[in-house]
Amino acid sequence: MSNVIDKDNKDIRVLVIAEHQHQRLAFTDTVRSLGFMLIDCLSRQQLQDKSKLYGVQVDIWLIDGDYDDSIASFIMASQSSAVLVGFSPAPYLNEMQHYAKWQRKLKRKLAKLLNKPALLDNPPIDNNPAPWRYVVFLGASMGGPHAVKTFLDNLSPTLPICILLAHHFNQNMIETLPRILNRHNDWRCQVITTTQRLRTGHCLIAPIDRQIICDSDGRVILTEQTWSGEYKPGIGQLLQNTSDVYGSDLVSIIFSGMGKDGAQYIDLIQDNNSQLWAQNPSTSVCPSQPQAIIDSGHCQFIGSPELLAQKLTNYISEMTASIISPSFTVSDV
């Protein structure tokens, strides 16, 4: 245990095992809020399928369930210093009071286990988030998860931006998207389940079953209406909405995908002076969606996910160089 006590929080390696996606998201959020290094967040079956984890150093195992022989060999091979087993179901992240109580309980267990009482003194990562200046809207479909993740991996969450992602996805699979995008970077990705505000360092993901609308105060309003049209969520609808609301403070980027969702309203948004970029079709698993943006004649930059991240970093740096105060500030809904 002493080797963990002596480590900085950022060097403490944590592996989470939980069967339910909601529980995995709650563990991921808590581990990241403490500054720990999250190696992975898996179900038991996914752990069994990842034989490459044998021999990987893990300092802490968080196991939501029984400790049994099926994972004992992994734990022994990881030279783990601590194992926590069994947890109560986590409230949803939008149930702030109940969720904060659950998270505090988990932090208290970790503080006691690691003999690190200072863990309880650490404020949540976004307790006082920096104000944002630009909205970045991302649209993606088939081939999008890898492209968007690569983009986020190469983009600093400390930039004065907030990200809204619309990704065509199966309703039963959408909850897996944050875990895919969160790995190996410090962006906090979550599916929108209630009206909330855009925040720096966060990537909010549009739901599949209900429409969202952005307003000029930075709120993302969850409505009772379903998305119209063949594709859900509607990239074109959100592109028009965000462009109308944020104008020149918006950068929209269309990634890999099938179809032309996003291209249908381009002629209507040109007077808003927002930026419109696209992934290079040659780097896309499915090129038709970014190609439709390029063919419109209004695309201002084309690049791989890595180049798009670098372009955005440079663009934000140039645009904010002479700005003293932001247009919007963050407050609770």
mmCIF file of C-alpha atoms in Angstrom:
data_model
loop_
_atom_site.group_PDB
_atom_site.id
_atom_site.type_symbol
_atom_site.label_atom_id
_atom_site.label_comp_id
_atom_site.label_asym_id
_atom_site.label_seq_id
_atom_site.Cartn_x
_atom_site.Cartn_y
_atom_site.Cartn_z
ATOM 1 C CA MET A 1 0.000 0.000 0.000
ATOM 2 C CA SER A 2 2.866 2.412 0.696
ATOM 3 C CA ASN A 3 3.765 2.697 -2.961
ATOM 4 C CA VAL A 4 0.247 4.044 -3.664
ATOM 5 C CA ILE A 5 0.305 6.429 -0.702
ATOM 6 C CA ASP A 6 3.533 7.942 -1.977
ATOM 7 C CA LYS A 7 2.223 8.433 -5.504
ATOM 8 C CA ASP A 8 0.741 11.638 -6.869
ATOM 9 C CA ASN A 9 -2.945 11.290 -7.692
ATOM 10 C CA LYS A 10 -2.269 11.527 -11.423
ATOM 11 C CA ASP A 11 -0.012 8.461 -11.198
ATOM 12 C CA ILE A 12 -2.503 6.204 -9.384
ATOM 13 C CA ARG A 13 -3.815 3.693 -11.930
ATOM 14 C CA VAL A 14 -7.424 2.546 -11.528
ATOM 15 C CA LEU A 15 -9.374 -0.208 -13.274
ATOM 16 C CA VAL A 16 -13.167 -0.397 -12.875
ATOM 17 C CA ILE A 17 -15.323 -3.494 -13.282
ATOM 18 C CA ALA A 18 -19.097 -2.921 -13.407
ATOM 19 C CA GLU A 19 -21.923 -4.599 -15.299
ATOM 20 C CA HIS A 20 -24.190 -1.622 -15.899
ATOM 21 C CA GLN A 21 -23.188 1.222 -18.197
ATOM 22 C CA HIS A 22 -24.690 3.835 -15.882
ATOM 23 C CA GLN A 23 -22.572 2.536 -12.990
ATOM 24 C CA ARG A 24 -19.453 2.574 -15.165
ATOM 25 C CA LEU A 25 -20.105 6.208 -16.102
ATOM 26 C CA ALA A 26 -20.443 7.161 -12.417
ATOM 27 C CA PHE A 27 -17.176 5.408 -11.521
ATOM 28 C CA THR A 28 -15.418 7.028 -14.472
ATOM 29 C CA ASP A 29 -16.627 10.475 -13.419
ATOM 30 C CA THR A 30 -15.479 9.940 -9.813
ATOM 31 C CA VAL A 31 -12.070 8.534 -10.718
ATOM 32 C CA ARG A 32 -11.398 11.427 -13.079
ATOM 33 C CA SER A 33 -12.614 13.990 -10.535
ATOM 34 C CA LEU A 34 -9.914 12.746 -8.143
ATOM 35 C CA GLY A 35 -7.238 13.127 -10.800
ATOM 36 C CA PHE A 36 -6.496 9.386 -10.932
ATOM 37 C CA MET A 37 -5.453 7.637 -14.138
ATOM 38 C CA LEU A 38 -8.341 5.502 -15.424
ATOM 39 C CA ILE A 39 -6.904 2.490 -17.258
ATOM 40 C CA ASP A 40 -10.269 1.131 -18.330
ATOM 41 C CA CYS A 41 -13.891 0.672 -17.277
ATOM 42 C CA LEU A 42 -15.255 -2.755 -18.215
ATOM 43 C CA SER A 43 -17.899 -5.386 -17.638
ATOM 44 C CA ARG A 44 -16.707 -8.812 -16.455
ATOM 45 C CA GLN A 45 -17.134 -10.242 -19.938
ATOM 46 C CA GLN A 46 -15.137 -7.411 -21.481
ATOM 47 C CA LEU A 47 -12.399 -8.076 -18.934
ATOM 48 C CA GLN A 48 -12.293 -11.738 -19.927
ATOM 49 C CA ASP A 49 -12.028 -10.717 -23.575
ATOM 50 C CA LYS A 50 -9.027 -8.459 -22.870
ATOM 51 C CA SER A 51 -6.264 -10.928 -22.199
ATOM 52 C CA LYS A 52 -3.790 -8.118 -22.947
ATOM 53 C CA LEU A 53 -4.590 -6.735 -19.497
ATOM 54 C CA TYR A 54 -2.624 -9.565 -17.955
ATOM 55 C CA GLY A 55 0.489 -8.035 -16.424
ATOM 56 C CA VAL A 56 -0.746 -4.428 -16.698
ATOM 57 C CA GLN A 57 0.039 -2.542 -13.507
ATOM 58 C CA VAL A 58 -3.103 -1.541 -11.627
ATOM 59 C CA ASP A 59 -2.969 0.243 -8.279
ATOM 60 C CA ILE A 60 -6.694 0.113 -7.452
ATOM 61 C CA TRP A 61 -9.465 -2.208 -8.634
ATOM 62 C CA LEU A 62 -13.038 -0.957 -8.159
ATOM 63 C CA ILE A 63 -15.307 -3.997 -8.534
ATOM 64 C CA ASP A 64 -19.054 -3.462 -8.528
ATOM 65 C CA GLY A 65 -20.071 -6.980 -7.546
ATOM 66 C CA ASP A 66 -18.597 -10.061 -5.938
ATOM 67 C CA TYR A 67 -14.901 -10.835 -5.846
ATOM 68 C CA ASP A 68 -14.578 -14.284 -7.411
ATOM 69 C CA ASP A 69 -12.118 -16.550 -9.158
ATOM 70 C CA SER A 70 -13.087 -15.254 -12.604
ATOM 71 C CA ILE A 71 -11.125 -12.036 -12.070
ATOM 72 C CA ALA A 72 -8.705 -13.103 -9.325
ATOM 73 C CA SER A 73 -6.035 -14.049 -11.865
ATOM 74 C CA PHE A 74 -6.172 -10.579 -13.418
ATOM 75 C CA ILE A 75 -5.882 -8.889 -10.044
ATOM 76 C CA MET A 76 -2.918 -11.045 -8.992
ATOM 77 C CA ALA A 77 -1.130 -10.410 -12.291
ATOM 78 C CA SER A 78 -1.622 -6.642 -11.966
ATOM 79 C CA GLN A 79 0.279 -6.425 -8.668
ATOM 80 C CA SER A 80 -2.600 -4.379 -7.295
ATOM 81 C CA SER A 81 -2.231 -2.511 -4.022
ATOM 82 C CA ALA A 82 -5.945 -2.209 -3.227
ATOM 83 C CA VAL A 83 -9.291 -3.721 -4.156
ATOM 84 C CA LEU A 84 -12.694 -2.206 -3.339
ATOM 85 C CA VAL A 85 -15.675 -4.528 -3.835
ATOM 86 C CA GLY A 86 -19.411 -3.852 -3.823
ATOM 87 C CA PHE A 87 -21.174 -0.500 -4.215
ATOM 88 C CA SER A 88 -24.698 0.835 -4.036
ATOM 89 C CA PRO A 89 -26.303 1.842 -7.380
ATOM 90 C CA ALA A 90 -25.260 5.342 -8.407
ATOM 91 C CA PRO A 91 -27.950 7.996 -8.963
ATOM 92 C CA TYR A 92 -27.968 9.604 -12.377
ATOM 93 C CA LEU A 93 -25.551 12.502 -12.862
ATOM 94 C CA ASN A 94 -28.425 14.957 -13.302
ATOM 95 C CA GLU A 95 -29.756 14.032 -9.811
ATOM 96 C CA MET A 96 -27.105 16.305 -8.400
ATOM 97 C CA GLN A 97 -27.849 16.088 -4.670
ATOM 98 C CA HIS A 98 -28.158 12.285 -4.551
ATOM 99 C CA TYR A 99 -25.290 11.767 -6.965
ATOM 100 C CA ALA A 100 -22.984 14.049 -4.942
ATOM 101 C CA LYS A 101 -23.792 12.042 -1.798
ATOM 102 C CA TRP A 102 -23.007 8.739 -3.552
ATOM 103 C CA GLN A 103 -19.770 10.131 -5.000
ATOM 104 C CA ARG A 104 -18.714 11.523 -1.634
ATOM 105 C CA LYS A 105 -19.199 8.086 -0.060
ATOM 106 C CA LEU A 106 -16.966 6.485 -2.681
ATOM 107 C CA LYS A 107 -14.334 9.192 -2.225
ATOM 108 C CA ARG A 108 -14.434 8.645 1.541
ATOM 109 C CA LYS A 109 -13.747 4.924 1.029
ATOM 110 C CA LEU A 110 -10.813 5.679 -1.255
ATOM 111 C CA ALA A 111 -9.404 8.319 1.091
ATOM 112 C CA LYS A 112 -9.473 5.847 3.986
ATOM 113 C CA LEU A 113 -8.091 2.960 1.937
ATOM 114 C CA LEU A 114 -5.199 5.022 0.557
ATOM 115 C CA ASN A 115 -4.624 7.027 3.736
ATOM 116 C CA LYS A 116 -5.090 10.191 1.684
ATOM 117 C CA PRO A 117 -7.551 12.391 3.639
ATOM 118 C CA ALA A 118 -6.817 15.264 1.255
ATOM 119 C CA LEU A 119 -8.942 13.493 -1.364
ATOM 120 C CA LEU A 120 -12.029 14.696 0.483
ATOM 121 C CA ASP A 121 -10.815 18.281 0.271
ATOM 122 C CA ASN A 122 -10.524 18.307 -3.518
ATOM 123 C CA PRO A 123 -13.373 20.207 -5.231
ATOM 124 C CA PRO A 124 -14.976 18.607 -8.284
ATOM 125 C CA ILE A 125 -13.093 19.323 -11.492
ATOM 126 C CA ASP A 126 -15.844 21.563 -12.859
ATOM 127 C CA ASN A 127 -16.859 23.177 -9.575
ATOM 128 C CA ASN A 128 -15.636 26.516 -10.935
ATOM 129 C CA PRO A 129 -15.169 25.983 -14.667
ATOM 130 C CA ALA A 130 -13.537 28.651 -16.785
ATOM 131 C CA PRO A 131 -15.921 30.727 -18.916
ATOM 132 C CA TRP A 132 -16.211 29.665 -22.530
ATOM 133 C CA ARG A 133 -16.005 31.861 -25.593
ATOM 134 C CA TYR A 134 -16.754 29.568 -28.541
ATOM 135 C CA VAL A 135 -19.131 26.700 -29.212
ATOM 136 C CA VAL A 136 -17.843 23.763 -31.238
ATOM 137 C CA PHE A 137 -20.544 21.648 -32.857
ATOM 138 C CA LEU A 138 -19.533 18.201 -34.090
ATOM 139 C CA GLY A 139 -21.623 16.046 -36.426
ATOM 140 C CA ALA A 140 -20.774 12.398 -37.121
ATOM 141 C CA SER A 141 -22.210 9.075 -38.162
ATOM 142 C CA MET A 142 -20.707 5.807 -39.405
ATOM 143 C CA GLY A 143 -16.991 5.788 -38.583
ATOM 144 C CA GLY A 144 -17.503 8.768 -36.296
ATOM 145 C CA PRO A 145 -16.492 7.370 -32.888
ATOM 146 C CA HIS A 146 -12.881 6.797 -33.904
ATOM 147 C CA ALA A 147 -12.659 10.119 -35.758
ATOM 148 C CA VAL A 148 -14.197 12.170 -32.936
ATOM 149 C CA LYS A 149 -12.100 10.412 -30.292
ATOM 150 C CA THR A 150 -8.907 11.124 -32.265
ATOM 151 C CA PHE A 151 -10.015 14.748 -32.538
ATOM 152 C CA LEU A 152 -10.588 14.997 -28.760
ATOM 153 C CA ASP A 153 -7.314 13.211 -27.995
ATOM 154 C CA ASN A 154 -5.504 16.004 -29.818
ATOM 155 C CA LEU A 155 -7.513 18.881 -28.334
ATOM 156 C CA SER A 156 -6.904 20.479 -24.936
ATOM 157 C CA PRO A 157 -9.967 20.654 -22.633
ATOM 158 C CA THR A 158 -8.567 23.895 -21.201
ATOM 159 C CA LEU A 159 -9.430 25.845 -24.360
ATOM 160 C CA PRO A 160 -12.237 28.418 -23.907
ATOM 161 C CA ILE A 161 -14.667 26.234 -25.839
ATOM 162 C CA CYS A 162 -17.556 23.901 -25.137
ATOM 163 C CA ILE A 163 -18.442 20.992 -27.398
ATOM 164 C CA LEU A 164 -21.824 19.698 -28.523
ATOM 165 C CA LEU A 165 -21.814 16.407 -30.421
ATOM 166 C CA ALA A 166 -24.613 15.005 -32.597
ATOM 167 C CA HIS A 167 -23.822 11.419 -33.571
ATOM 168 C CA HIS A 168 -26.150 9.071 -35.435
ATOM 169 C CA PHE A 169 -26.242 6.071 -33.131
ATOM 170 C CA ASN A 170 -28.407 3.170 -32.022
ATOM 171 C CA GLN A 171 -30.595 4.075 -29.036
ATOM 172 C CA ASN A 172 -29.426 0.974 -27.174
ATOM 173 C CA MET A 173 -25.753 1.852 -27.753
ATOM 174 C CA ILE A 174 -25.641 5.612 -27.208
ATOM 175 C CA GLU A 175 -24.693 5.213 -23.525
ATOM 176 C CA THR A 176 -21.457 3.495 -24.582
ATOM 177 C CA LEU A 177 -20.294 6.535 -26.546
ATOM 178 C CA PRO A 178 -19.011 8.600 -23.560
ATOM 179 C CA ARG A 179 -16.807 5.710 -22.424
ATOM 180 C CA ILE A 180 -15.366 5.381 -25.930
ATOM 181 C CA LEU A 181 -14.637 9.094 -26.233
ATOM 182 C CA ASN A 182 -13.398 9.608 -22.639
ATOM 183 C CA ARG A 183 -10.568 7.107 -22.781
ATOM 184 C CA HIS A 184 -7.027 8.500 -22.725
ATOM 185 C CA ASN A 185 -8.036 12.164 -22.630
ATOM 186 C CA ASP A 186 -9.372 14.626 -20.065
ATOM 187 C CA TRP A 187 -12.596 15.586 -21.828
ATOM 188 C CA ARG A 188 -15.754 14.885 -19.815
ATOM 189 C CA CYS A 189 -18.256 13.369 -22.243
ATOM 190 C CA GLN A 190 -21.871 12.601 -21.348
ATOM 191 C CA VAL A 191 -25.218 12.054 -23.031
ATOM 192 C CA ILE A 192 -27.698 14.846 -22.347
ATOM 193 C CA THR A 193 -30.471 13.609 -20.034
ATOM 194 C CA THR A 194 -31.787 16.917 -18.751
ATOM 195 C CA THR A 195 -31.629 20.609 -19.587
ATOM 196 C CA GLN A 196 -28.158 21.879 -18.714
ATOM 197 C CA ARG A 197 -25.462 24.353 -19.692
ATOM 198 C CA LEU A 198 -22.575 24.088 -22.087
ATOM 199 C CA ARG A 199 -19.297 23.983 -20.146
ATOM 200 C CA THR A 200 -15.620 24.176 -20.895
ATOM 201 C CA GLY A 201 -13.905 20.806 -20.802
ATOM 202 C CA HIS A 202 -17.209 19.033 -21.495
ATOM 203 C CA CYS A 203 -18.491 17.302 -24.602
ATOM 204 C CA LEU A 204 -22.279 17.047 -24.394
ATOM 205 C CA ILE A 205 -23.811 14.369 -26.617
ATOM 206 C CA ALA A 206 -27.253 14.880 -28.145
ATOM 207 C CA PRO A 207 -29.757 12.149 -27.185
ATOM 208 C CA ILE A 208 -31.341 9.891 -29.787
ATOM 209 C CA ASP A 209 -34.925 9.884 -28.530
ATOM 210 C CA ARG A 210 -35.583 13.594 -27.848
ATOM 211 C CA GLN A 211 -34.727 16.898 -29.489
ATOM 212 C CA ILE A 212 -32.490 19.496 -27.888
ATOM 213 C CA ILE A 213 -32.433 23.244 -28.538
ATOM 214 C CA CYS A 214 -29.586 25.644 -27.698
ATOM 215 C CA ASP A 215 -30.258 29.195 -26.533
ATOM 216 C CA SER A 216 -28.109 32.333 -26.349
ATOM 217 C CA ASP A 217 -27.497 31.894 -22.611
ATOM 218 C CA GLY A 218 -25.589 28.683 -23.245
ATOM 219 C CA ARG A 219 -28.398 26.369 -22.183
ATOM 220 C CA VAL A 220 -29.065 23.060 -23.940
ATOM 221 C CA ILE A 221 -32.789 22.534 -23.507
ATOM 222 C CA LEU A 222 -34.146 18.979 -23.615
ATOM 223 C CA THR A 223 -37.614 18.960 -25.224
ATOM 224 C CA GLU A 224 -40.386 16.373 -25.361
ATOM 225 C CA GLN A 225 -40.274 16.269 -29.169
ATOM 226 C CA THR A 226 -38.629 13.485 -31.141
ATOM 227 C CA TRP A 227 -36.245 14.175 -34.006
ATOM 228 C CA SER A 228 -37.808 14.541 -37.434
ATOM 229 C CA GLY A 229 -36.333 12.955 -40.512
ATOM 230 C CA GLU A 230 -34.485 9.728 -41.206
ATOM 231 C CA TYR A 231 -31.403 10.362 -39.050
ATOM 232 C CA LYS A 232 -31.376 10.804 -35.288
ATOM 233 C CA PRO A 233 -30.232 13.090 -33.791
ATOM 234 C CA GLY A 234 -30.718 15.612 -36.577
ATOM 235 C CA ILE A 235 -27.296 17.039 -37.427
ATOM 236 C CA GLY A 236 -28.809 19.476 -39.908
ATOM 237 C CA GLN A 237 -31.379 20.716 -37.385
ATOM 238 C CA LEU A 238 -28.710 21.327 -34.739
ATOM 239 C CA LEU A 239 -26.328 22.899 -37.231
ATOM 240 C CA GLN A 240 -28.980 25.441 -38.147
ATOM 241 C CA ASN A 241 -30.006 26.027 -34.514
ATOM 242 C CA THR A 242 -26.466 26.541 -33.197
ATOM 243 C CA SER A 243 -25.499 28.726 -36.155
ATOM 244 C CA ASP A 244 -28.557 30.946 -35.674
ATOM 245 C CA VAL A 245 -27.857 31.280 -31.936
ATOM 246 C CA TYR A 246 -24.053 31.579 -31.763
ATOM 247 C CA GLY A 247 -23.194 33.022 -35.182
ATOM 248 C CA SER A 248 -19.504 33.875 -35.508
ATOM 249 C CA ASP A 249 -18.843 32.261 -32.109
ATOM 250 C CA LEU A 250 -19.556 28.824 -33.596
ATOM 251 C CA VAL A 251 -17.259 26.321 -35.291
ATOM 252 C CA SER A 252 -19.059 23.354 -36.861
ATOM 253 C CA ILE A 253 -17.148 20.253 -37.947
ATOM 254 C CA ILE A 254 -18.667 17.348 -39.870
ATOM 255 C CA PHE A 255 -16.901 14.007 -39.516
ATOM 256 C CA SER A 256 -17.177 10.595 -41.173
ATOM 257 C CA GLY A 257 -20.698 9.404 -41.890
ATOM 258 C CA MET A 258 -23.225 8.030 -44.327
ATOM 259 C CA GLY A 259 -25.719 10.277 -46.087
ATOM 260 C CA LYS A 260 -25.896 14.055 -46.290
ATOM 261 C CA ASP A 261 -27.360 15.058 -42.921
ATOM 262 C CA GLY A 262 -25.920 18.485 -42.148
ATOM 263 C CA ALA A 263 -25.797 19.720 -45.730
ATOM 264 C CA GLN A 264 -29.498 20.502 -46.140
ATOM 265 C CA TYR A 265 -29.474 23.866 -44.317
ATOM 266 C CA ILE A 266 -26.088 25.230 -45.328
ATOM 267 C CA ASP A 267 -27.506 27.916 -47.608
ATOM 268 C CA LEU A 268 -29.559 29.242 -44.680
ATOM 269 C CA ILE A 269 -26.654 29.686 -42.279
ATOM 270 C CA GLN A 270 -24.194 31.594 -44.442
ATOM 271 C CA ASP A 271 -25.261 35.001 -43.124
ATOM 272 C CA ASN A 272 -24.393 33.898 -39.568
ATOM 273 C CA ASN A 273 -20.634 33.989 -40.242
ATOM 274 C CA SER A 274 -19.995 30.723 -38.418
ATOM 275 C CA GLN A 275 -17.111 28.445 -39.372
ATOM 276 C CA LEU A 276 -17.870 25.212 -41.237
ATOM 277 C CA TRP A 277 -15.163 22.524 -41.530
ATOM 278 C CA ALA A 278 -15.105 18.885 -42.589
ATOM 279 C CA GLN A 279 -13.046 15.761 -42.155
ATOM 280 C CA ASN A 280 -11.037 14.866 -45.229
ATOM 281 C CA PRO A 281 -13.073 12.166 -47.019
ATOM 282 C CA SER A 282 -9.874 10.222 -47.681
ATOM 283 C CA THR A 283 -9.473 9.734 -43.909
ATOM 284 C CA SER A 284 -13.151 8.881 -43.335
ATOM 285 C CA VAL A 285 -14.557 5.385 -42.942
ATOM 286 C CA CYS A 286 -17.665 6.663 -44.697
ATOM 287 C CA PRO A 287 -16.914 9.787 -46.805
ATOM 288 C CA SER A 288 -20.381 10.804 -48.045
ATOM 289 C CA GLN A 289 -21.306 13.056 -45.112
ATOM 290 C CA PRO A 290 -18.165 15.253 -45.077
ATOM 291 C CA GLN A 291 -18.101 15.159 -48.889
ATOM 292 C CA ALA A 292 -21.598 16.692 -48.982
ATOM 293 C CA ILE A 293 -20.318 19.594 -46.872
ATOM 294 C CA ILE A 294 -17.329 20.064 -49.166
ATOM 295 C CA ASP A 295 -19.489 19.881 -52.301
ATOM 296 C CA SER A 296 -21.670 22.708 -50.955
ATOM 297 C CA GLY A 297 -18.828 25.139 -51.627
ATOM 298 C CA HIS A 298 -19.093 26.627 -48.122
ATOM 299 C CA CYS A 299 -16.543 24.456 -46.315
ATOM 300 C CA GLN A 300 -13.666 26.597 -45.021
ATOM 301 C CA PHE A 301 -11.227 23.898 -43.912
ATOM 302 C CA ILE A 302 -10.681 20.199 -44.680
ATOM 303 C CA GLY A 303 -8.387 17.923 -42.706
ATOM 304 C CA SER A 304 -7.841 14.715 -40.774
ATOM 305 C CA PRO A 305 -9.116 14.594 -37.157
ATOM 306 C CA GLU A 306 -5.604 15.483 -35.968
ATOM 307 C CA LEU A 307 -5.336 18.448 -38.345
ATOM 308 C CA LEU A 308 -8.834 19.624 -37.432
ATOM 309 C CA ALA A 309 -7.837 19.665 -33.762
ATOM 310 C CA GLN A 310 -4.700 21.638 -34.537
ATOM 311 C CA LYS A 311 -6.620 24.042 -36.782
ATOM 312 C CA LEU A 312 -9.182 24.634 -34.031
ATOM 313 C CA THR A 313 -6.465 25.219 -31.437
ATOM 314 C CA ASN A 314 -4.774 27.787 -33.674
ATOM 315 C CA TYR A 315 -8.087 29.400 -34.637
ATOM 316 C CA ILE A 316 -9.196 29.822 -31.029
ATOM 317 C CA SER A 317 -5.793 31.174 -30.062
ATOM 318 C CA GLU A 318 -5.901 33.769 -32.841
ATOM 319 C CA MET A 319 -9.506 34.790 -32.223
ATOM 320 C CA THR A 320 -9.173 35.140 -28.451
ATOM 321 C CA ALA A 321 -5.798 36.889 -28.430
ATOM 322 C CA SER A 322 -7.364 40.333 -28.210
ATOM 323 C CA ILE A 323 -10.437 39.397 -26.190
ATOM 324 C CA ILE A 324 -10.424 40.558 -22.575
ATOM 325 C CA SER A 325 -13.757 39.215 -21.353
ATOM 326 C CA PRO A 326 -15.882 36.326 -22.698
ATOM 327 C CA SER A 327 -19.314 36.691 -24.245
ATOM 328 C CA PHE A 328 -20.841 34.041 -22.025
ATOM 329 C CA THR A 329 -20.268 32.834 -18.480
ATOM 330 C CA VAL A 330 -21.206 29.554 -16.866
ATOM 331 C CA SER A 331 -23.873 29.298 -14.183
ATOM 332 C CA ASP A 332 -26.290 26.653 -12.998
ATOM 333 C CA VAL A 333 -29.480 25.977 -14.912
#
